[in-house]
C-alpha positions as CSV (number, residue, x, y, z in Angstrom):
1,M,0.2,-0.2,-0.1
2,Q,1.1,3.6,-0.9
3,E,0.3,6.7,0.8
4,G,-1.0,10.2,-0.3
5,T,-2.9,13.2,0.1
6,I,-6.4,14.0,-1.7
7,A,-5.0,16.8,-4.0
8,R,-8.1,17.6,-5.6
9,L,-12.0,16.4,-5.9
10,V,-14.4,16.6,-9.0
11,T,-17.7,16.1,-6.9
12,D,-20.0,16.4,-9.9
13,K,-18.2,13.5,-11.7
14,G,-17.1,11.4,-8.6
15,F,-13.6,11.1,-9.2
16,G,-10.3,13.0,-7.8
17,F,-6.5,12.9,-8.0
18,I,-4.1,11.8,-5.2
19,K,-0.6,13.7,-4.7
20,R,2.0,10.6,-4.1
21,E,4.9,11.0,-1.9
22,G,7.8,12.0,-3.9
23,E,6.0,12.0,-7.3
24,G,5.3,14.9,-9.8
25,K,2.3,13.5,-11.3
26,D,-1.1,13.3,-9.5
27,L,-2.9,9.7,-9.6
28,F,-6.3,9.4,-10.4
29,F,-9.1,7.7,-8.5
30,H,-12.9,6.8,-9.2
31,S,-15.3,6.7,-6.4
32,N,-16.1,3.1,-7.3
33,D,-12.5,2.3,-6.0
34,L,-12.9,3.6,-2.5
35,V,-13.1,1.2,0.4
36,G,-14.6,2.0,3.9
37,V,-15.5,5.5,3.1
38,R,-18.0,7.3,1.0
39,F,-16.8,9.8,-1.7
40,E,-18.9,12.4,0.0
41,E,-17.0,12.2,3.1
42,L,-13.5,12.7,1.5
43,R,-12.1,16.4,1.7
44,E,-9.0,17.6,-0.1
45,G,-6.0,17.4,2.2
46,D,-7.1,14.0,3.7
47,R,-4.4,11.4,3.8
48,V,-5.3,8.1,2.2
49,T,-3.7,4.7,1.4
50,F,-4.3,3.0,-1.8
51,E,-2.7,0.3,-4.2
52,V,-1.6,1.6,-8.0
53,T,-2.9,-0.1,-11.3
54,D,-2.4,0.4,-14.8
55,S,-4.9,1.2,-17.2
56,P,-5.3,2.1,-20.8
57,K,-5.0,5.8,-19.7
58,G,-2.3,5.4,-17.3
59,P,-1.7,4.5,-13.5
60,N,-4.9,4.8,-11.2
61,A,-5.3,4.3,-7.4
62,V,-7.5,1.8,-6.2
63,S,-8.7,0.0,-3.0
64,V,-8.5,4.0,-1.7
65,R,-8.9,4.1,2.2
66,R,-8.6,6.8,4.7
67,A,-5.0,6.5,6.3
68,A,-5.3,5.6,10.0
């Protein structure tokens, strides 16, 4: 699992971006990939843990959880 911070939320579309430690490009995630938290409960700046998977558009965050 990796850790990061919610950088931006696009609430009307149900997705957002995670700022990863030591990485220049933010990582996309979709609300369907959340575990144990609803999209509406997330705020920019929240710490999260996640796994990275490849997609046709590049890497995505999956199994996104609020960090303990």
